[in-house]
C-alpha positions as a Python dict, from the first residue, in 0.01 Angstrom:
ca = {
    (1, 'M'): (0, 0, 0),
    (2, 'T'): (377, 32, 4),
    (3, 'D'): (603, 49, -301),
    (4, 'A'): (706, -310, -232),
    (5, 'Q'): (345, -426, -228),
    (6, 'D'): (282, -244, -557),
    (7, 'T'): (578, -425, -708),
    (8, 'A'): (456, -760, -578),
    (9, 'A'): (110, -703, -722),
    (10, 'E'): (245, -598, -1059),
    (11, 'T'): (484, -891, -1094),
    (12, 'A'): (236, -1156, -971),
    (13, 'L'): (520, -1322, -781),
    (14, 'R'): (744, -1279, -1087),
    (15, 'T'): (586, -1564, -1282),
    (16, 'A'): (280, -1628, -1492),
    (17, 'G'): (-7, -1743, -1276),
    (18, 'G'): (168, -1641, -955),
    (19, 'A'): (341, -1976, -888),
    (20, 'P'): (682, -1986, -720),
    (21, 'P'): (959, -1942, -979),
    (22, 'D'): (1143, -2251, -1090),
    (23, 'A'): (1518, -2270, -1039),
    (24, 'G'): (1692, -2094, -1322),
    (25, 'V'): (1390, -1890, -1431),
    (26, 'A'): (1509, -1530, -1450),
    (27, 'A'): (1282, -1245, -1362),
    (28, 'E'): (1164, -1041, -1655),
    (29, 'E'): (1304, -727, -1498),
    (30, 'A'): (1624, -678, -1302),
    (31, 'P'): (1559, -648, -926),
    (32, 'I'): (1558, -300, -781),
    (33, 'P'): (1847, -246, -537),
    (34, 'L'): (1718, -157, -191),
    (35, 'L'): (1990, 63, -47),
    (36, 'E'): (1824, 269, 227),
    (37, 'P'): (1540, 212, 476),
    (38, 'R'): (1232, 423, 400),
    (39, 'E'): (1283, 654, 698),
    (40, 'G'): (1662, 622, 702),
    (41, 'V'): (1871, 419, 947),
    (42, 'P'): (1713, 453, 1293),
    (43, 'P'): (1937, 530, 1593),
    (44, 'V'): (2043, 238, 1807),
    (45, 'V'): (1843, 225, 2131),
    (46, 'A'): (2072, 135, 2422),
    (47, 'D'): (1913, 286, 2736),
    (48, 'A'): (1594, 267, 2939),
    (49, 'D'): (1446, 593, 2811),
    (50, 'G'): (1498, 499, 2448),
    (51, 'L'): (1353, 154, 2510),
    (52, 'A'): (1045, 302, 2677),
    (53, 'A'): (986, 519, 2368),
    (54, 'V'): (1017, 218, 2139),
    (55, 'I'): (775, 16, 2351),
    (56, 'A'): (519, 297, 2341),
    (57, 'A'): (554, 344, 1966),
    (58, 'F'): (525, -25, 1882),
    (59, 'A'): (236, -80, 2121),
    (60, 'A'): (52, 200, 1940),
    (61, 'G'): (135, 60, 1595),
    (62, 'S'): (-97, -152, 1384),
    (63, 'G'): (-76, -487, 1208),
    (64, 'P'): (197, -750, 1243),
    (65, 'V'): (550, -670, 1356),
    (66, 'A'): (863, -772, 1168),
    (67, 'V'): (1135, -903, 1401),
    (68, 'D'): (1496, -1005, 1343),
    (69, 'A'): (1803, -1057, 1560),
    (70, 'E'): (2176, -1057, 1493),
    (71, 'R'): (2413, -1287, 1682),
    (72, 'A'): (2792, -1309, 1694),
    (73, 'S'): (2826, -1674, 1599),
    (74, 'G'): (3188, -1769, 1549),
    (75, 'Y'): (3306, -1475, 1761),
    (76, 'R'): (3136, -1500, 2102),
    (77, 'Y'): (3038, -1785, 2333),
    (78, 'G'): (2677, -1893, 2297),
    (79, 'Q'): (2404, -1758, 2073),
    (80, 'R'): (2295, -1439, 2250),
    (81, 'A'): (2145, -1152, 2051),
    (82, 'Y'): (2359, -843, 1994),
    (83, 'L'): (2105, -645, 1794),
    (84, 'V'): (1726, -669, 1763),
    (85, 'Q'): (1546, -512, 1469),
    (86, 'L'): (1173, -442, 1450),
    (87, 'R'): (932, -276, 1211),
    (88, 'R'): (558, -212, 1240),
    (89, 'E'): (307, 5, 1060),
    (90, 'G'): (271, 330, 1249),
    (91, 'A'): (594, 280, 1443),
    (92, 'G'): (854, 257, 1168),
    (93, 'S'): (1176, 64, 1231),
    (94, 'A'): (1377, 30, 1550),
    (95, 'L'): (1723, -106, 1631),
    (96, 'I'): (1776, -215, 1991),
    (97, 'D'): (2106, -303, 2156),
    (98, 'P'): (2045, -596, 2398),
    (99, 'V'): (2380, -524, 2564),
    (100, 'G'): (2254, -185, 2685),
    (101, 'C'): (1895, -313, 2718),
    (102, 'P'): (1930, -675, 2832),
    (103, 'D'): (1565, -711, 2941),
    (104, 'L'): (1317, -668, 2657),
    (105, 'S'): (1030, -842, 2835),
    (106, 'G'): (839, -512, 2843),
    (107, 'L'): (858, -494, 2465),
    (108, 'G'): (760, -858, 2439),
    (109, 'E'): (455, -795, 2657),
    (110, 'A'): (358, -489, 2452),
    (111, 'L'): (360, -709, 2141),
    (112, 'S'): (171, -1000, 2300),
    (113, 'G'): (-119, -1101, 2079),
    (114, 'V'): (45, -936, 1778),
    (115, 'E'): (163, -1158, 1492),
    (116, 'W'): (543, -1159, 1471),
    (117, 'I'): (702, -1203, 1130),
    (118, 'L'): (1041, -1375, 1133),
    (119, 'H'): (1253, -1536, 865),
    (120, 'A'): (1373, -1880, 982),
    (121, 'A'): (1208, -1829, 1320),
    (122, 'T'): (1365, -2127, 1496),
    (123, 'Q'): (1709, -1969, 1453),
    (124, 'D'): (1619, -1643, 1627),
    (125, 'L'): (1361, -1750, 1885),
    (126, 'P'): (1613, -1897, 2136),
    (127, 'C'): (1814, -1573, 2161),
    (128, 'L'): (1496, -1363, 2167),
    (129, 'R'): (1358, -1579, 2446),
    (130, 'E'): (1673, -1512, 2651),
    (131, 'I'): (1597, -1139, 2655),
    (132, 'G'): (1226, -1176, 2729),
    (133, 'M'): (1075, -1167, 2380),
    (134, 'I'): (839, -1460, 2324),
    (135, 'P'): (576, -1446, 2048),
    (136, 'T'): (219, -1563, 2093),
    (137, 'S'): (161, -1576, 1716),
    (138, 'L'): (403, -1576, 1423),
    (139, 'F'): (447, -1601, 1048),
    (140, 'D'): (775, -1755, 930),
    (141, 'T'): (856, -1630, 580),
    (142, 'E'): (1125, -1894, 522),
    (143, 'L'): (895, -2180, 618),
    (144, 'A'): (617, -2024, 410),
    (145, 'G'): (854, -2022, 114),
    (146, 'R'): (933, -2390, 165),
    (147, 'L'): (566, -2486, 180),
    (148, 'A'): (493, -2275, -129),
    (149, 'G'): (765, -2460, -322),
    (150, 'F'): (1023, -2185, -371),
    (151, 'P'): (1361, -2336, -468),
    (152, 'R'): (1560, -2074, -272),
    (153, 'V'): (1427, -1956, 62),
    (154, 'G'): (1700, -1727, 197),
    (155, 'L'): (1568, -1381, 281),
    (156, 'G'): (1751, -1211, -6),
    (157, 'A'): (1635, -1469, -259),
    (158, 'M'): (1275, -1451, -135),
    (159, 'V'): (1260, -1070, -140),
    (160, 'E'): (1405, -1068, -490),
    (161, 'S'): (1182, -1338, -639),
    (162, 'V'): (861, -1232, -464),
    (163, 'L'): (889, -853, -436),
    (164, 'G'): (1147, -768, -703),
    (165, 'Y'): (1396, -597, -470),
    (166, 'A'): (1762, -681, -414),
    (167, 'L'): (1874, -656, -51),
    (168, 'E'): (2225, -547, 39),
    (169, 'K'): (2451, -843, 114),
    (170, 'G'): (2780, -892, 292),
    (171, 'H'): (2731, -829, 664),
    (172, 'S'): (2549, -1143, 780),
    (173, 'A'): (2862, -1308, 925),
    (174, 'V'): (3026, -1005, 1088),
    (175, 'D'): (3098, -974, 1460),
    (176, 'W'): (2777, -814, 1584),
    (177, 'S'): (2921, -778, 1934),
    (178, 'T'): (3138, -493, 1795),
    (179, 'R'): (3068, -158, 1959),
    (180, 'P'): (2991, 90, 1821),
    (181, 'L'): (2830, -91, 1529),
    (182, 'P'): (2940, 60, 1195),
    (183, 'E'): (2679, 251, 997),
    (184, 'P'): (2683, 8, 698),
    (185, 'W'): (2606, -281, 933),
    (186, 'L'): (2314, -92, 1087),
    (187, 'R'): (2177, -12, 742),
    (188, 'Y'): (2199, -382, 650),
    (189, 'A'): (2023, -477, 975),
    (190, 'A'): (1742, -225, 924),
    (191, 'L'): (1687, -346, 568),
    (192, 'D'): (1642, -702, 696),
    (193, 'V'): (1303, -603, 843),
    (194, 'E'): (1218, -337, 585),
    (195, 'L'): (1016, -566, 360),
    (196, 'L'): (921, -855, 590),
    (197, 'V'): (561, -737, 623),
    (198, 'D'): (531, -702, 245),
    (199, 'L'): (688, -1046, 197),
    (200, 'R'): (451, -1199, 451),
    (201, 'D'): (144, -1055, 277),
    (202, 'A'): (254, -1178, -67),
    (203, 'L'): (336, -1526, 65),
    (204, 'E'): (4, -1552, 245),
    (205, 'K'): (-174, -1488, -84),
    (206, 'E'): (42, -1746, -260),
    (207, 'L'): (-16, -2011, 5),
    (208, 'D'): (-388, -1944, -8),
    (209, 'R'): (-381, -1978, -388),
    (210, 'Q'): (-211, -2316, -355),
    (211, 'G'): (-447, -2435, -82),
    (212, 'K'): (-164, -2453, 171),
    (213, 'L'): (-241, -2160, 399),
    (214, 'E'): (-395, -2377, 672),
    (215, 'W'): (-87, -2603, 658),
    (216, 'A'): (133, -2301, 719),
    (217, 'R'): (-80, -2179, 1008),
    (218, 'Q'): (-52, -2517, 1178),
    (219, 'E'): (325, -2512, 1131),
    (220, 'F'): (354, -2161, 1274),
    (221, 'D'): (138, -2254, 1574),
    (222, 'A'): (361, -2557, 1638),
    (223, 'I'): (671, -2334, 1647),
    (224, 'V'): (507, -2098, 1897),
    (225, 'A'): (396, -2388, 2118),
    (226, 'A'): (728, -2574, 2111),
    (227, 'P'): (915, -2566, 2445),
    (228, 'P'): (1279, -2457, 2457),
    (229, 'A'): (1515, -2728, 2337),
    (230, 'P'): (1667, -2924, 2628),
    (231, 'P'): (2046, -2915, 2673),
    (232, 'R'): (2216, -3147, 2427),
    (233, 'K'): (2339, -3473, 2581),
    (234, 'D'): (2713, -3532, 2540),
    (235, 'P'): (2769, -3231, 2313),
    (236, 'W'): (3137, -3326, 2281),
    (237, 'R'): (3031, -3613, 2056),
    (238, 'R'): (2949, -3357, 1786),
    (239, 'T'): (3314, -3256, 1753),
    (240, 'S'): (3396, -3230, 1383),
    (241, 'G'): (3603, -3530, 1278),
    (242, 'M'): (3471, -3747, 1562),
    (243, 'H'): (3416, -4035, 1319),
    (244, 'K'): (3792, -4091, 1314),
    (245, 'V'): (3798, -4159, 1688),
    (246, 'R'): (3734, -4529, 1751),
    (247, 'R'): (3878, -4624, 2089),
    (248, 'R'): (3717, -4540, 2421),
    (249, 'R'): (4035, -4392, 2565),
    (250, 'Q'): (4060, -4162, 2264),
    (251, 'M'): (3697, -4064, 2314),
    (252, 'A'): (3782, -3971, 2671),
    (253, 'V'): (4055, -3740, 2540),
    (254, 'V'): (3803, -3569, 2314),
    (255, 'R'): (3563, -3527, 2604),
    (256, 'E'): (3825, -3383, 2842),
    (257, 'L'): (3965, -3142, 2582),
    (258, 'W'): (3617, -3035, 2469),
    (259, 'E'): (3500, -2966, 2824),
    (260, 'A'): (3821, -2778, 2911),
    (261, 'R'): (3786, -2569, 2595),
    (262, 'D'): (3421, -2496, 2673),
    (263, 'R'): (3503, -2370, 3024),
    (264, 'I'): (3773, -2141, 2888),
    (265, 'A'): (3554, -2013, 2604),
    (266, 'Q'): (3266, -1939, 2840),
    (267, 'R'): (3496, -1756, 3083),
    (268, 'R'): (3649, -1547, 2805),
    (269, 'D'): (3321, -1507, 2613),
    (270, 'V'): (3468, -1619, 2284),
    (271, 'S'): (3370, -1885, 2036),
    (272, 'P'): (3514, -2226, 2140),
    (273, 'G'): (3672, -2261, 1796),
    (274, 'K'): (3886, -1956, 1869),
    (275, 'V'): (4023, -2126, 2181),
    (276, 'L'): (4108, -2460, 2021),
    (277, 'S'): (3992, -2607, 1691),
    (278, 'D'): (3796, -2929, 1659),
    (279, 'G'): (4072, -3057, 1434),
    (280, 'A'): (4331, -3010, 1708),
    (281, 'I'): (4113, -3195, 1959),
    (282, 'V'): (4078, -3492, 1726),
    (283, 'E'): (4451, -3498, 1648),
    (284, 'A'): (4531, -3508, 2021),
    (285, 'A'): (4275, -3784, 2075),
    (286, 'L'): (4422, -4000, 1800),
    (287, 'A'): (4779, -3949, 1922),
    (288, 'V'): (4718, -3949, 2302),
    (289, 'P'): (5049, -3760, 2350),
    (290, 'A'): (5271, -3860, 2641),
    (291, 'N'): (5385, -3507, 2728),
    (292, 'V'): (5377, -3140, 2631),
    (293, 'Q'): (5660, -3184, 2382),
    (294, 'A'): (5467, -3454, 2195),
    (295, 'L'): (5150, -3245, 2209),
    (296, 'S'): (5324, -2940, 2062),
    (297, 'A'): (5423, -3143, 1755),
    (298, 'L'): (5060, -3210, 1663),
    (299, 'P'): (4860, -2997, 1415),
    (300, 'G'): (4676, -2721, 1598),
    (301, 'F'): (4926, -2705, 1886),
    (302, 'G'): (5205, -2527, 1699),
    (303, 'H'): (5471, -2276, 1787),
    (304, 'R'): (5220, -1992, 1839),
    (305, 'M'): (5077, -2168, 2144),
    (306, 'G'): (5245, -2075, 2472),
    (307, 'R'): (5383, -2321, 2723),
    (308, 'R'): (5105, -2249, 2974),
    (309, 'Q'): (4836, -2321, 2714),
    (310, 'L'): (5007, -2643, 2610),
    (311, 'E'): (5025, -2754, 2972),
    (312, 'Q'): (4652, -2698, 3027),
    (313, 'W'): (4567, -2909, 2720),
    (314, 'Q'): (4815, -3179, 2821),
    (315, 'S'): (4653, -3185, 3166),
    (316, 'A'): (4321, -3264, 2999),
    (317, 'V'): (4485, -3545, 2801),
    (318, 'D'): (4643, -3679, 3119),
    (319, 'R'): (4303, -3679, 3296),
    (320, 'A'): (4163, -3895, 3018),
    (321, 'K'): (4464, -4129, 3035),
    (322, 'A'): (4417, -4172, 3411),
    (323, 'L'): (4048, -4269, 3396),
    (324, 'P'): (3965, -4628, 3492),
    (325, 'D'): (3811, -4833, 3212),
    (326, 'A'): (3469, -4827, 3377),
    (327, 'E'): (3455, -4445, 3344),
    (328, 'L'): (3550, -4430, 2977),
    (329, 'P'): (3273, -4316, 2740),
    (330, 'Q'): (3091, -4583, 2546),
    (331, 'P'): (3122, -4582, 2166),
    (332, 'G'): (2820, -4413, 2014),
    (333, 'Q'): (2530, -4256, 2195),
    (334, 'P'): (2248, -4456, 2351),
    (335, 'L'): (1981, -4490, 2085),
    (336, 'N'): (1657, -4308, 2150),
    (337, 'G'): (1462, -4464, 1867),
    (338, 'P'): (1534, -4687, 1569),
    (339, 'P'): (1887, -4787, 1465),
    (340, 'P'): (2043, -4619, 1160),
    (341, 'P'): (1852, -4724, 844),
    (342, 'R'): (2165, -4881, 692),
    (343, 'A'): (2147, -5148, 965),
    (344, 'W'): (1780, -5233, 912),
    (345, 'A'): (1832, -5493, 639),
    (346, 'D'): (2034, -5707, 881),
    (347, 'K'): (1840, -5638, 1199),
    (348, 'D'): (1485, -5650, 1060),
    (349, 'P'): (1440, -5706, 684),
    (350, 'A'): (1063, -5655, 711),
    (351, 'A'): (1113, -5312, 870),
    (352, 'A'): (1363, -5226, 596),
    (353, 'A'): (1101, -5313, 333),
    (354, 'R'): (841, -5101, 512),
    (355, 'L'): (1078, -4806, 525),
    (356, 'S'): (1167, -4834, 158),
    (357, 'A'): (801, -4839, 55),
    (358, 'A'): (714, -4551, 290),
    (359, 'R'): (1002, -4335, 171),
    (360, 'A'): (905, -4387, -193),
    (361, 'A'): (542, -4294, -124),
    (362, 'V'): (633, -3983, 77),
    (363, 'S'): (884, -3872, -187),
    (364, 'E'): (625, -3905, -465),
    (365, 'L'): (362, -3710, -271),
    (366, 'A'): (608, -3434, -178),
    (367, 'E'): (697, -3394, -543),
    (368, 'E'): (330, -3372, -638),
    (369, 'L'): (270, -3107, -372),
    (370, 'N'): (589, -2918, -466),
    (371, 'L'): (736, -2899, -117),
    (372, 'P'): (1038, -3056, 57),
    (373, 'Q'): (988, -3407, 194),
    (374, 'E'): (1103, -3305, 541),
    (375, 'N'): (824, -3044, 555),
    (376, 'L'): (564, -3296, 448),
    (377, 'I'): (674, -3527, 733),
    (378, 'T'): (1005, -3554, 916),
    (379, 'P'): (1224, -3850, 816),
    (380, 'D'): (1260, -3944, 1185),
    (381, 'T'): (884, -3977, 1218),
    (382, 'V'): (868, -4207, 916),
    (383, 'R'): (1152, -4421, 1056),
    (384, 'R'): (988, -4458, 1397),
    (385, 'V'): (651, -4563, 1255),
    (386, 'C'): (816, -4812, 1018),
    (387, 'W'): (1042, -4959, 1287),
    (388, 'E'): (765, -5005, 1543),
    (389, 'P'): (435, -4992, 1353),
    (390, 'P'): (106, -4989, 1542),
    (391, 'A'): (-46, -5329, 1613),
    (392, 'E'): (-338, -5248, 1385),
    (393, 'R'): (-235, -5144, 1037),
    (394, 'T'): (-524, -4900, 993),
    (395, 'V'): (-532, -4533, 896),
    (396, 'E'): (-675, -4451, 1241),
    (397, 'A'): (-396, -4634, 1424),
    (398, 'V'): (-123, -4483, 1205),
    (399, 'S'): (-279, -4139, 1249),
    (400, 'S'): (-263, -4180, 1627),
    (401, 'A'): (102, -4288, 1604),
    (402, 'L'): (187, -3984, 1390),
    (403, 'A'): (7, -3749, 1628),
    (404, 'A'): (199, -3895, 1924),
    (405, 'L'): (522, -3818, 1739),
    (406, 'G'): (423, -3453, 1691),
    (407, 'A'): (291, -3455, 1335),
    (408, 'R'): (43, -3178, 1259),
    (409, 'P'): (-315, -3252, 1146),
    (410, 'W'): (-247, -3148, 785),
    (411, 'Q'): (53, -3383, 770),
    (412, 'I'): (-142, -3669, 924),
    (413, 'S'): (-429, -3637, 678),
    (414, 'L'): (-190, -3655, 384),
    (415, 'V'): (66, -3907, 507),
    (416, 'A'): (-130, -4155, 721),
    (417, 'P'): (-296, -4330, 423),
    (418, 'L'): (42, -4365, 249),
    (419, 'L'): (215, -4510, 553),
    (420, 'T'): (-79, -4742, 622),
    (421, 'A'): (-49, -4883, 271),
    (422, 'A'): (329, -4924, 305),
    (423, 'L'): (290, -5103, 640),
    (424, 'A'): (11, -5328, 515),
    (425, 'A'): (197, -5426, 198),
    (426, 'N'): (499, -5534, 401),
    (427, 'A'): (324, -5686, 701),
}
């Protein structure tokens, strides 16, 4: 048993009876600062020979493997991984540079069948998948914390409240594409996986104590089985401040500027926001400037921007101005599902009543179970069932509808009776 596991056992999850701590409940003892990995900061592996040694060591290790990845969000284009951290009993910790080792499929294959421990797995899995690392089994410590009812589920908060250690903070938002990576950053990265196995073991015990372990296993299996997210349709519509843009011609300006910015950002491998801010795009869309001089007077297109840059942005505006009306974007996106709930009272008062009753029932049950409503059942699932309920208002029919929408068996068993009652009462 490690020191961290000893601490977890002694503190009984820092509260009497082992329940998750309530917000504002201070630990009896100050957390122990965790300043160095147990075996020191491992060297960064950036070549084939080093990677082969890591693969051999981790294949020979035992138990689950802790996995984390660092991206350069806000600095580089896309969400690729710039550092991968691992830890496993018998292998120690490893830091791998995916720039020097862009194909980690061999490591992924060596860990096939091994449980991977990640914190907020859905954030890291896309970039891990890009480099060939795809788990066949996982344990998500953040999701476990949510199901167990912890009020704060960030890694630092979980390690502190569950294990009694304080992780180093301050490097989560740095530019991980920097080379060479500074020693303090590497220490921070290694510490991120230092206690994940210990945290997983403590949370498994807590979930089992609460009778929620099977729920967690179903959630983890669903994450592993989920296919990669499809490309987002009309991503330009997510431009910050888009709600100010009302006219179709203005929407076309947003689209042209967004797509031009995206091409430039991808070519230069920088974050799109470093090329042109969302605020500047919206300002140009609202003004629809007639020429470069008018564009340069708008916020975000100031004196620091060169003539050539201004001309490329004005060209995008001019393309939008030249579009025939038939090619202008439509306001709003085509609905794939129910309308926004605020419109239900006018469109279908009976559906609005069903939704109100269903929401109240789900909220009450989530509070009883001490877990977030969205983990008990997604709000979108509730809306879809209430908007188009099954023809038969029975638990079996509602259960089938929930299953078709991706709800897990544990969710269906808890929620289907509630939704059936809400649908029947407002038939």
